[in-house]
mmCIF file of C-alpha atoms and ligand atoms in Angstrom:
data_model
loop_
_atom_site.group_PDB
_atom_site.id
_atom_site.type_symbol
_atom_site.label_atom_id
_atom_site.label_comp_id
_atom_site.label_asym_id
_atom_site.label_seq_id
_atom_site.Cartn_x
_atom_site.Cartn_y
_atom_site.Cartn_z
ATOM 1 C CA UNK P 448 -29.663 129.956 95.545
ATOM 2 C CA UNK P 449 -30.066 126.810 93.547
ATOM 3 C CA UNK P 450 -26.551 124.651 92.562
ATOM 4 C CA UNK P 451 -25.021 125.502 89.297
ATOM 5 C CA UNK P 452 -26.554 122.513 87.544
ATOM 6 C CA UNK P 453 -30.077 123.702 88.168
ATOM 7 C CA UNK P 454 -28.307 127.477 87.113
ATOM 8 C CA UNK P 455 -27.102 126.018 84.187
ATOM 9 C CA UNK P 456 -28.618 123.016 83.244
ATOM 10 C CA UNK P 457 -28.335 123.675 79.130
ATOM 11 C CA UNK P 458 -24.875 124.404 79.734
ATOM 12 C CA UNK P 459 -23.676 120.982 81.478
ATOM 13 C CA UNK P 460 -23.941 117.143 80.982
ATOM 14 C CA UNK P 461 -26.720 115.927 82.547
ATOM 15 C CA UNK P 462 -30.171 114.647 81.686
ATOM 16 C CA UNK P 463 -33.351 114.643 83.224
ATOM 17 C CA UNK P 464 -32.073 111.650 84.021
ATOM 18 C CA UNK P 465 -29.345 112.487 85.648
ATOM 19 C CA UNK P 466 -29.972 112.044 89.778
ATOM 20 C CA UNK P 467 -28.212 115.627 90.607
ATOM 21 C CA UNK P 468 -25.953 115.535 94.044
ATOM 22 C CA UNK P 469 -25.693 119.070 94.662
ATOM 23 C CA UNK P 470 -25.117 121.202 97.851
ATOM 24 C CA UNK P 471 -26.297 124.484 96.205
ATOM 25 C CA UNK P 472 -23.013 125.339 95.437
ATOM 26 C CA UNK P 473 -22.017 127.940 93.389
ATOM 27 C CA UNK P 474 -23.543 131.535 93.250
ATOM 28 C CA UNK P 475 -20.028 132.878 95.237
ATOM 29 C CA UNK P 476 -19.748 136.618 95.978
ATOM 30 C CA UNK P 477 -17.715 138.687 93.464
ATOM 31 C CA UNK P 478 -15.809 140.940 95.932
ATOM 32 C CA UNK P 479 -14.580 144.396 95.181
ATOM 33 C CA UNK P 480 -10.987 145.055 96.251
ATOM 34 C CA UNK P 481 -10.444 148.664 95.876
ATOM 35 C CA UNK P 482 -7.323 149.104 98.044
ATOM 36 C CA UNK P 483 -5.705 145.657 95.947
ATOM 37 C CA UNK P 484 -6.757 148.224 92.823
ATOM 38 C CA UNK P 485 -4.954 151.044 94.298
ATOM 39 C CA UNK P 486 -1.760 149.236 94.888
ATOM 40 C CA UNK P 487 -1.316 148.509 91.410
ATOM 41 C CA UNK P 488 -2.022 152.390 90.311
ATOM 42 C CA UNK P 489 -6.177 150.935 89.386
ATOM 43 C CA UNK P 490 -9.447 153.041 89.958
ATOM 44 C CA UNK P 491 -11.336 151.956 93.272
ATOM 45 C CA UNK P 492 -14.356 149.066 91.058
ATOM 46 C CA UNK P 493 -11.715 147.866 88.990
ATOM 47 C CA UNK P 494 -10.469 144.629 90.656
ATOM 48 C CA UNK P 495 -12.907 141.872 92.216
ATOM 49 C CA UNK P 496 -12.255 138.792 93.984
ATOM 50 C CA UNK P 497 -14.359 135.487 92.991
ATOM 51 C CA UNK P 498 -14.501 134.145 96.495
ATOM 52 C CA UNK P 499 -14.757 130.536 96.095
ATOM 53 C CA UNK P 500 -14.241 129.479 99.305
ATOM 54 C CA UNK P 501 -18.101 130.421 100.338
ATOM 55 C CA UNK P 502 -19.092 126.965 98.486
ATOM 56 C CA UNK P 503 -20.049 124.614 100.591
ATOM 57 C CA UNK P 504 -17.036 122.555 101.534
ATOM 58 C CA UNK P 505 -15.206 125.880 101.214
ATOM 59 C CA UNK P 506 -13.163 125.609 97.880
ATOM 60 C CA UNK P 507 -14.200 125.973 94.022
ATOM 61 C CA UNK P 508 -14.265 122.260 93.830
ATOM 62 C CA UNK P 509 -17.866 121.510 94.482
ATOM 63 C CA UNK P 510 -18.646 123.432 91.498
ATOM 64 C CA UNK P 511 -16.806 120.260 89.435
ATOM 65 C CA UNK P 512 -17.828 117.505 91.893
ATOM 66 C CA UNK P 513 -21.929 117.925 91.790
ATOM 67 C CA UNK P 514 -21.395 117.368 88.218
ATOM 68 C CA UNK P 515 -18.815 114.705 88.647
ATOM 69 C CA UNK P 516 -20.689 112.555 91.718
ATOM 70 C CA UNK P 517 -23.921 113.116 89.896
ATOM 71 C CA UNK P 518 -22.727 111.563 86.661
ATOM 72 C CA UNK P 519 -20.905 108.789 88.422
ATOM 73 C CA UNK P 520 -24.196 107.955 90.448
ATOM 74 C CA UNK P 521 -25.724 107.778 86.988
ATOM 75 C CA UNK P 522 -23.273 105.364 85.245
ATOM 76 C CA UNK P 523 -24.074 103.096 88.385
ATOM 77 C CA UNK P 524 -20.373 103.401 90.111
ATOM 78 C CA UNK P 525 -19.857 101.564 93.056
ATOM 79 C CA UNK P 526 -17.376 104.306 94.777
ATOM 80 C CA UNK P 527 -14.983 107.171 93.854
ATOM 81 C CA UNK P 528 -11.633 107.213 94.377
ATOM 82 C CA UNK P 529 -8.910 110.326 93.897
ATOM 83 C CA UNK P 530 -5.804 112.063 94.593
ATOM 84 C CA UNK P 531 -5.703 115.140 96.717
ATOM 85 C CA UNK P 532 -3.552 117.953 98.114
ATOM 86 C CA UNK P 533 -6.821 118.171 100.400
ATOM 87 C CA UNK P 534 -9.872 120.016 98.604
ATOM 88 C CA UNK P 535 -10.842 117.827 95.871
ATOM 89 C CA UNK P 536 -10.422 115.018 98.979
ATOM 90 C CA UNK P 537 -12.888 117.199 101.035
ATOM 91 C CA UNK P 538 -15.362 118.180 98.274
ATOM 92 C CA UNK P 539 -15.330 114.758 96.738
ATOM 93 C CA UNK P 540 -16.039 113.166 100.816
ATOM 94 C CA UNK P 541 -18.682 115.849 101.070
ATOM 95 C CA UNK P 542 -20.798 114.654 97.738
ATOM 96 C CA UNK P 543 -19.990 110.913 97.913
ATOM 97 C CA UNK P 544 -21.214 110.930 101.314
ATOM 98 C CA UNK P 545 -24.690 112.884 100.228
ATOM 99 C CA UNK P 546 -24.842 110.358 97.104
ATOM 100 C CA UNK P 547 -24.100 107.102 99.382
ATOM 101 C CA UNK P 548 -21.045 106.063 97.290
ATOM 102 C CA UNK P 549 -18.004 105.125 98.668
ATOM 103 C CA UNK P 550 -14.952 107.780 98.868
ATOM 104 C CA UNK P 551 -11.466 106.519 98.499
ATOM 105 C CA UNK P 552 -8.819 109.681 99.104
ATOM 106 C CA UNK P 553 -5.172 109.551 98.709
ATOM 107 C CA UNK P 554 -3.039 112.616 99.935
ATOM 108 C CA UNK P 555 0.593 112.677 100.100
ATOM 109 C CA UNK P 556 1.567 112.402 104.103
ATOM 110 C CA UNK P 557 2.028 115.545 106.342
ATOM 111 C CA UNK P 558 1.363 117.148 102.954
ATOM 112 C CA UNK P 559 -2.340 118.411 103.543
ATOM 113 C CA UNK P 560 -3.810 121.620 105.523
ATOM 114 C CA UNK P 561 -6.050 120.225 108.777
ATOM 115 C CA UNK P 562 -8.949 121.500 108.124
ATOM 116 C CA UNK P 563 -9.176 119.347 104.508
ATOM 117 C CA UNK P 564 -8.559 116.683 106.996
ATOM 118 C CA UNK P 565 -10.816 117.412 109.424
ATOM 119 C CA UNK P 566 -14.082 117.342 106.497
ATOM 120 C CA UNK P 567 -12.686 114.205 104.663
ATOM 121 C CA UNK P 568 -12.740 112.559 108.004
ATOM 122 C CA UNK P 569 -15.966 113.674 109.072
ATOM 123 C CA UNK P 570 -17.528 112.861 105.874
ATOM 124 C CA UNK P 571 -16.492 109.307 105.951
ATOM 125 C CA UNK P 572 -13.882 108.853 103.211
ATOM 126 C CA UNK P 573 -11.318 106.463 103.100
ATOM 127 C CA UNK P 574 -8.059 108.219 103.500
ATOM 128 C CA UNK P 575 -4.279 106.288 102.435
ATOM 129 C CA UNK P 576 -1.923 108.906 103.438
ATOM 130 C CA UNK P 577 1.064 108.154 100.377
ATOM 131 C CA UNK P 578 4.706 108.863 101.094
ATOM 132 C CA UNK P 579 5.627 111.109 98.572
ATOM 133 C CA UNK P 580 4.039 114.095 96.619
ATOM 134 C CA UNK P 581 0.698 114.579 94.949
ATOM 135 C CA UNK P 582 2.121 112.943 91.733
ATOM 136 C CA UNK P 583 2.907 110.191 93.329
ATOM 137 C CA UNK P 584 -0.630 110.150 95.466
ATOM 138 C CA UNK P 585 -2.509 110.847 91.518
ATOM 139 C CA UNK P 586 -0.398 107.676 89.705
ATOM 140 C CA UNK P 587 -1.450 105.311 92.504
ATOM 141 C CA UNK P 588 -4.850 106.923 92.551
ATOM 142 C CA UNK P 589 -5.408 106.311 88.743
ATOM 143 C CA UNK P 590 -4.112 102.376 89.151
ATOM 144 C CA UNK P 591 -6.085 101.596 92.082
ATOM 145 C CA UNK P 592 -9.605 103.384 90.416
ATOM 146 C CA UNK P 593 -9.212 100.049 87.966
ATOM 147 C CA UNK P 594 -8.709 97.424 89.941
ATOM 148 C CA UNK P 595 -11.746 98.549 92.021
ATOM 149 C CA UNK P 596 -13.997 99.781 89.431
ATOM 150 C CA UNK P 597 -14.523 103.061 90.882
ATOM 151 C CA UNK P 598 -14.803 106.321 89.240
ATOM 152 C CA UNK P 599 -11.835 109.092 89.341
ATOM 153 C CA UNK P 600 -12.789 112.406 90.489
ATOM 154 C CA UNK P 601 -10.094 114.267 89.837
ATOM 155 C CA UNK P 602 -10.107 116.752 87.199
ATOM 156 C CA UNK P 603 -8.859 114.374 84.739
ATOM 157 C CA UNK P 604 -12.730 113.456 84.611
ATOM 158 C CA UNK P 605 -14.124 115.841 82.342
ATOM 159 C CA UNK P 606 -17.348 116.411 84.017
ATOM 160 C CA UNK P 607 -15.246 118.113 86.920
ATOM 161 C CA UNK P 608 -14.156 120.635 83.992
ATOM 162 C CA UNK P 609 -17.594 121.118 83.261
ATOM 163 C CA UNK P 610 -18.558 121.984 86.606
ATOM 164 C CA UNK P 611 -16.080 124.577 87.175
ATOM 165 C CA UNK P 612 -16.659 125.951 84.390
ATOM 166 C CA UNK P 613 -19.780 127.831 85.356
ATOM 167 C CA UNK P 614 -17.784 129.942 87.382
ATOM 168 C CA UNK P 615 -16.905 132.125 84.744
ATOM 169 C CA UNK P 616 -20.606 132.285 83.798
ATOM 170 C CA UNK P 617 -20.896 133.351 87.197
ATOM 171 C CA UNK P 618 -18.440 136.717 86.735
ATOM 172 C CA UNK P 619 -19.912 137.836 82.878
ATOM 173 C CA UNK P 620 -23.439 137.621 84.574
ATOM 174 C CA UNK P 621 -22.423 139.910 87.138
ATOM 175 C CA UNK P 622 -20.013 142.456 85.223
ATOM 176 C CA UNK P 623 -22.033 142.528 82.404
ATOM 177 C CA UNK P 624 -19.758 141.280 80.214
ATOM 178 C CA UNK P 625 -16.022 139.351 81.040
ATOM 179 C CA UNK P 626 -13.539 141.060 82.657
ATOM 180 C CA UNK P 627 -10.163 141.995 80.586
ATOM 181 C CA UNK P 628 -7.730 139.944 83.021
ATOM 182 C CA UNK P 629 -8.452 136.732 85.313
ATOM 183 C CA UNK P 630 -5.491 135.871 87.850
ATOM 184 C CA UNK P 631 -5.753 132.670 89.578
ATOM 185 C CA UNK P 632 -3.447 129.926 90.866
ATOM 186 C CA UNK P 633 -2.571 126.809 89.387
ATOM 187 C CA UNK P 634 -1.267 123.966 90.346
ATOM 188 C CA UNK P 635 -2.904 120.361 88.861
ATOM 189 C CA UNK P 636 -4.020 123.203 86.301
ATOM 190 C CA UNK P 637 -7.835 122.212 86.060
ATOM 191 C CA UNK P 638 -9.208 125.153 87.354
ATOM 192 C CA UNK P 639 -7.140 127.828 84.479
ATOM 193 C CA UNK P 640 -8.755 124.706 81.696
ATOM 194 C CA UNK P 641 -12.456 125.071 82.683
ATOM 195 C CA UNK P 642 -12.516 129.115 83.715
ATOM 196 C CA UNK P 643 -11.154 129.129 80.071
ATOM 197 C CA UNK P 644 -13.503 126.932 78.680
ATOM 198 C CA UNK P 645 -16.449 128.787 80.606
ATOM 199 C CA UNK P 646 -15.426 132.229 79.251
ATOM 200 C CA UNK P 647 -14.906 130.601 75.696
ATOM 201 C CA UNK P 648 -18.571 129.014 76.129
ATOM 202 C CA UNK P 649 -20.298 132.195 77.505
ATOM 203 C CA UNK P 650 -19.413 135.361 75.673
ATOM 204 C CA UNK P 651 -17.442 136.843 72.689
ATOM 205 C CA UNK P 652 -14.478 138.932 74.378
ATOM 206 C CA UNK P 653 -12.459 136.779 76.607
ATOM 207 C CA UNK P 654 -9.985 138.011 79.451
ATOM 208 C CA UNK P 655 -6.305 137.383 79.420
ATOM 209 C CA UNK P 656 -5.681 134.141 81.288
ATOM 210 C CA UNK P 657 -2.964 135.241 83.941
ATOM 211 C CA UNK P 658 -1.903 131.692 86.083
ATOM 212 C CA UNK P 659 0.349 131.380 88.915
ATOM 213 C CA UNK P 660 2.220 128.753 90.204
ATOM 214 C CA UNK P 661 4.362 128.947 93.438
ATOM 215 C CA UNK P 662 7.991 129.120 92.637
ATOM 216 C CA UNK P 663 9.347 126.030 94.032
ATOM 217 C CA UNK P 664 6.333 124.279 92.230
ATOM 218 C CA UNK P 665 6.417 125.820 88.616
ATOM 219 C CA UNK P 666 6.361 122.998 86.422
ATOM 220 C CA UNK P 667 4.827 125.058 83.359
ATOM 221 C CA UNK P 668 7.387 128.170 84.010
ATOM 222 C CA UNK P 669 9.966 126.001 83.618
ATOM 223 C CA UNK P 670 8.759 123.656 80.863
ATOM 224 C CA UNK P 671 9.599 120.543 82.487
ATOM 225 C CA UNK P 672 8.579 118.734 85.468
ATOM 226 C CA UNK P 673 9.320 119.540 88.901
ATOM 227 C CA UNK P 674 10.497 116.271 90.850
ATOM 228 C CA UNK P 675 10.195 117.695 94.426
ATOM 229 C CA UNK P 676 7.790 120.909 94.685
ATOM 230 C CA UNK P 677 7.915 122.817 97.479
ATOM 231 C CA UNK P 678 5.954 125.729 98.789
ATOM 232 C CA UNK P 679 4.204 127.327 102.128
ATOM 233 C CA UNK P 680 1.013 126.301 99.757
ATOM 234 C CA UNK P 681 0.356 122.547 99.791
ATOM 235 C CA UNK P 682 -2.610 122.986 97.626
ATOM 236 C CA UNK P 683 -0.801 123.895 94.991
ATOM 237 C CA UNK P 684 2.540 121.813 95.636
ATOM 238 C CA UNK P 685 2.131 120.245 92.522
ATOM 239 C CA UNK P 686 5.296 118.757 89.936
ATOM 240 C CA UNK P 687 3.695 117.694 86.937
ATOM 241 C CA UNK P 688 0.098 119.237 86.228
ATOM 242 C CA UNK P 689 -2.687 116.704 84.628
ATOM 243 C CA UNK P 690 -4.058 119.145 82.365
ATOM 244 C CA UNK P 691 -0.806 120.790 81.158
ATOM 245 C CA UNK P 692 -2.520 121.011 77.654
ATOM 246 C CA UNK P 693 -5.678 122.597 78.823
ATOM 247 C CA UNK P 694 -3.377 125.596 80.511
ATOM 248 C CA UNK P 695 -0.928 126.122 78.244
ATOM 249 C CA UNK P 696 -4.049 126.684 75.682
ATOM 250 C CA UNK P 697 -5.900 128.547 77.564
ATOM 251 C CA UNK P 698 -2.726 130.772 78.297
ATOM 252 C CA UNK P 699 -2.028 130.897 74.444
ATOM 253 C CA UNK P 700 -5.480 131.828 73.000
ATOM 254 C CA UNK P 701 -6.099 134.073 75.497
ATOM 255 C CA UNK P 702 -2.555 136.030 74.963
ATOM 256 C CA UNK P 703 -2.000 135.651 78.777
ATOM 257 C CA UNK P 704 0.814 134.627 80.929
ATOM 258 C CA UNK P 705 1.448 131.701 82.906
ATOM 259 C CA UNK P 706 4.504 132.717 85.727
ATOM 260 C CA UNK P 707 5.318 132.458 89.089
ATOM 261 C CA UNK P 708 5.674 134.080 92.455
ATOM 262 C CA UNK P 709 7.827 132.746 95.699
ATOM 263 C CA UNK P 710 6.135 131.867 98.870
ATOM 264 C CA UNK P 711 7.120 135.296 100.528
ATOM 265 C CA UNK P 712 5.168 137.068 97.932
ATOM 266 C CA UNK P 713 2.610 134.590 98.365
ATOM 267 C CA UNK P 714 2.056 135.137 102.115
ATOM 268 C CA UNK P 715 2.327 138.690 102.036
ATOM 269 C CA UNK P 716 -0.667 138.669 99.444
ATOM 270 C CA UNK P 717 -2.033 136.535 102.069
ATOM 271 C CA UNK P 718 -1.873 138.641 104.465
ATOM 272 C CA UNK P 719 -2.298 141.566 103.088
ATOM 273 C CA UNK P 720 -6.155 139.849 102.115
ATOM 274 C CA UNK P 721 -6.726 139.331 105.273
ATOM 275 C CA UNK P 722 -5.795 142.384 107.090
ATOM 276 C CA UNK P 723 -6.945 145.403 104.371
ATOM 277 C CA UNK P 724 -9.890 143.824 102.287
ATOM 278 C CA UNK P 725 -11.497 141.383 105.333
ATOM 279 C CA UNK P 726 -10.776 138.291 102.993
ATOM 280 C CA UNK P 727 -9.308 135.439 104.689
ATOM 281 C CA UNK P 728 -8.383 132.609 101.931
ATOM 282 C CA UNK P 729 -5.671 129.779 102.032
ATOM 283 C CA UNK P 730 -2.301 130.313 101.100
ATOM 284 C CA UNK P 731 -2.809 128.971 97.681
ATOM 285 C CA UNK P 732 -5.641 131.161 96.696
ATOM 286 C CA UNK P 733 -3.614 133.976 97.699
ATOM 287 C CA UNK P 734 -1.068 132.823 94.519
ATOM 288 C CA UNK P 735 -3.762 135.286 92.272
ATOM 289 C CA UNK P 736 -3.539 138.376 93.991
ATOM 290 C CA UNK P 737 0.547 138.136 94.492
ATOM 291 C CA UNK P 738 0.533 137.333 90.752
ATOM 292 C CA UNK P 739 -1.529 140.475 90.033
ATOM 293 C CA UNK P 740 0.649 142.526 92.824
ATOM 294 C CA UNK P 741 3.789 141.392 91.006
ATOM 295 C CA UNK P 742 2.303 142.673 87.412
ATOM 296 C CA UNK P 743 1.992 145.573 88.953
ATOM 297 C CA UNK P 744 5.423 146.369 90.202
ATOM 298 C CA UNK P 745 6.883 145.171 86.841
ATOM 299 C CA UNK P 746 4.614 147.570 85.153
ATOM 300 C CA UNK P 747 2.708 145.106 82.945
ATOM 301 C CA UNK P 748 -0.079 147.368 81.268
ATOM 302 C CA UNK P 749 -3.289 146.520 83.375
ATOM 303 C CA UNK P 750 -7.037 148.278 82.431
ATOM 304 C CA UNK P 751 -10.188 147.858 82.496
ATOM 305 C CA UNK P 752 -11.654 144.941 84.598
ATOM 306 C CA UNK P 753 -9.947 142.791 87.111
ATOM 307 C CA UNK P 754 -10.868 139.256 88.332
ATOM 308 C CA UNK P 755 -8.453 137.352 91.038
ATOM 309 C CA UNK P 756 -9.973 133.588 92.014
ATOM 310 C CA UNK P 757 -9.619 133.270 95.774
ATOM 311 C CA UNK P 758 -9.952 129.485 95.632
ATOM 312 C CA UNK P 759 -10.174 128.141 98.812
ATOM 313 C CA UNK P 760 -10.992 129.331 102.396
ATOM 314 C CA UNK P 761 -8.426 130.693 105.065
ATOM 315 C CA UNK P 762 -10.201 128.275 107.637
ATOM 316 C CA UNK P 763 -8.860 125.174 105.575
ATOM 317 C CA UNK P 764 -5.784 126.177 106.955
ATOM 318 C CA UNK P 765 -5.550 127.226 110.537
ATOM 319 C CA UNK P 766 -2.003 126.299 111.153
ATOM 320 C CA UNK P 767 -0.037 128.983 108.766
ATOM 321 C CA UNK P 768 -1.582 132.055 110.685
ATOM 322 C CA UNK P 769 -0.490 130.670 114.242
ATOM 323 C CA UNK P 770 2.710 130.760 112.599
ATOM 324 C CA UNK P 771 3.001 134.220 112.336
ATOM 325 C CA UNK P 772 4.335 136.796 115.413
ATOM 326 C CA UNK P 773 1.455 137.689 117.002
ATOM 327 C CA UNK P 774 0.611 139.120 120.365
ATOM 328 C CA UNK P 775 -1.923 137.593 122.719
ATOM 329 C CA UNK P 776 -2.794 139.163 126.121
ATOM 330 C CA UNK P 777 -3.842 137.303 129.351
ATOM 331 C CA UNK P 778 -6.098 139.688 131.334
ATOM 332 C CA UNK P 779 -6.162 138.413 134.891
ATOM 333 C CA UNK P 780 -8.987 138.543 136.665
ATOM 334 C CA UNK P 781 -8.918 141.643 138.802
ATOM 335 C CA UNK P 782 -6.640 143.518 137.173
ATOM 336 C CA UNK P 783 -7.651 147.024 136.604
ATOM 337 C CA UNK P 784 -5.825 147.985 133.183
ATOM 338 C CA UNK P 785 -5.704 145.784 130.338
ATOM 339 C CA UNK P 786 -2.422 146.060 128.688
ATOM 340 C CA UNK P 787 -3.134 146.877 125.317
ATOM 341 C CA UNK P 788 -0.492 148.489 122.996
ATOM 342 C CA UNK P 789 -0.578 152.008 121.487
ATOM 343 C CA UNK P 790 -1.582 150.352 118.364
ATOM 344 C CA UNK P 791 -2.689 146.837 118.055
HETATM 345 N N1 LIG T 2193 -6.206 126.596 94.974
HETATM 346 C C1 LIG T 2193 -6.592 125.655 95.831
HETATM 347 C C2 LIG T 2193 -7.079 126.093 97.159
HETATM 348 C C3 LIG T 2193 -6.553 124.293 95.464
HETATM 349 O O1 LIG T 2193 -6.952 123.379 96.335
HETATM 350 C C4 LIG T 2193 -6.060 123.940 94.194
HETATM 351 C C5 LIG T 2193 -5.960 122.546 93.794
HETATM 352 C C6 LIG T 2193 -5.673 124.984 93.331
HETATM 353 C C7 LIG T 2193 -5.757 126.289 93.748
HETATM 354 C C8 LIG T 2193 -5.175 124.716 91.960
HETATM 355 O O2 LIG T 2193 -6.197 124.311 91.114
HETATM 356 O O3 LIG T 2193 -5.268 122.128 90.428
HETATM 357 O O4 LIG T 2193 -7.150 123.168 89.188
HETATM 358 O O5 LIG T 2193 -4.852 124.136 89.061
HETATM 359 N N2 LIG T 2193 -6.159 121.573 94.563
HETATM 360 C C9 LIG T 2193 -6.179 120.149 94.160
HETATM 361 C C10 LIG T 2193 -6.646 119.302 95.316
HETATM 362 C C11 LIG T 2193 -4.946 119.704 93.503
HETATM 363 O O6 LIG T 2193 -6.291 118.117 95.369
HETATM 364 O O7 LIG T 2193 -7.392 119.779 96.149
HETATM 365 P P1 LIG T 2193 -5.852 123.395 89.872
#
């Protein structure tokens, strides 16, 4: 498949001008998830998950940085620079590397998954690991992008919106028309802006927005924000969300609900991904489907058509499964019975 800005060229900033940086990204399978639909009391077709971590750096990201490198290649910048809780660092590596710019990447220390790590370093960008949070990393970020005349990529630069935008395109294309809820997790709160923005864009009946933020990181549940986030889900460990605004409208227009849910509920979404629908996402991702789990044990009325965003890849994040109790077995060699358990 072709990258979204070939898929939606008309739709998008560019020019024929425009030198496009793409990876073919985009195009991400819309996943059925009957037993997720059972356990909130839905018909088997009803809920989907928009598996964004089959882009090509594994996270939803790319969709916003083809647009974002491609522009910034086009005004002539000499680098990009950004702050990351580790995808937009590993996307934004990924397409400065293809474009030949230079990628500058702050990350707050010990505060990003190692696979994030792993493609920022093997894509050449210039980490500074800040001591502090991801509000701290973004401030710095934003100071330093003037001094050295380099573009920001985070989604405080429009075209980023843009991008990610044409993943709700993606979803009304294959439905048929938009679904009547969209769960996803939010933490700098870019992603809830553009889906919003795409589904405004693209057709006349618009889902209810429905984000999540992880409990210990809930600046817009709790209307202020949050000096010290915690959370099992450092992509999303987030105090005070750049595009607030964009959010809180799209949660406002769209009659929808912006909440939270606490890092058990998070991982046992996680999990529960995993081990009954095949899907293995990151811990963040998994934010959507707890939010739409919790709905449906507080009886909030649910129909029609489901969306959850599974943003990122379970591979990003390799270390919070070998946390978990698990059994390994050691078969010797020569031994005649292999000691398996009744059930595995
Ligand atoms: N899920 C994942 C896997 C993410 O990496 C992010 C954000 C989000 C959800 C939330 O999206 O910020 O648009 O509300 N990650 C950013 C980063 C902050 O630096 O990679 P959002």
């Amino acid at each position: 498949m072709k990258g979204i800005i070939e898929r939606y060229r008309s739709r998008l900033p560019v020019t024929d001008k425009t030198p496009i940086v793409t990876l073919n990204e985009g195009s991400t399978p819309l996943v059925r998830a009957d037993l997720i639909a059972a356990s909130v009391g839905l018909t088997a077709g009803s809920v989907f998950l928009k598996c964004e971590g089959s882009n090509p750096t594994g996270s939803f990201k790319d969709r916003g940085m083809t647009v974002a490198i491609s522009k910034a290649l086009e005004a002539g910048a000499k680098g990009v620079i950004c702050a990351s809780t580790g995808n937009t660092a590993a996307s934004a590596a990924a397409y400065a590397a293809r474009a030949g710019l230079r990628c500058v990447i702050f990350v707050p220390k010990a505060g990003v998954a190692l696979g994030k790590l792993a493609q920022a370093i093997m894509h050449g960008a210039q980490i500074v690991e800040v001591r502090g949070n991801f509000d701290k990393a973004l401030s710095i970020a934003l100071g330093r992008a003037k001094d050295l005349g380099y573009t920001v990529v985070n989604s405080v630069n429009p075209h980023r919106i843009e991008g990610q935008k044409t993943a709700a395109f993606e979803i009304v294309e294959e439905l048929g028309s938009p679904p009547d809820f969209h769960f996803l997790p939010v933490g700098n709160a870019g992603n809830i802006t553009a889906y919003w923005k795409g589904y405004c864009e693209f057709a006349d009946k618009r889902p209810r927005m429905m984000g999540f933020q992880a409990a210990g990181a809930a600046p817009l549940v709790l209307g202020r924000p949050v000096k010290d986030p915690k959370t099992v889900a450092s992509a999303i460990r987030i105090g005070n969300p750049a595009c607030r605004e964009g959010a809180l409208r799209a949660r406002d227009e769209s009659d929808g609900a912006i909440e939270s849910v606490t890092d058990a509920e998070i991982l046992s979404a996680y999990r529960l991904l995993a081990k009954a629908e095949g899907v293995f996402c990151e811990p963040a991702s998994a934010a959507s489907v707890a939010g739409l789990l919790k709905c449906g044990r507080h009886k909030v009325p649910l129909f029609g058509k489901i969306v959850c965003t599974l943003t990122g890849h379970g591979l990003k994040d390799p270390q919070t499964p070998l946390g978990f109790k698990h059994r390994r077995l050691t078969y010797a060699a020569g031994a005649k019975r292999l000691p398996l358990a009744r059930k595995p």
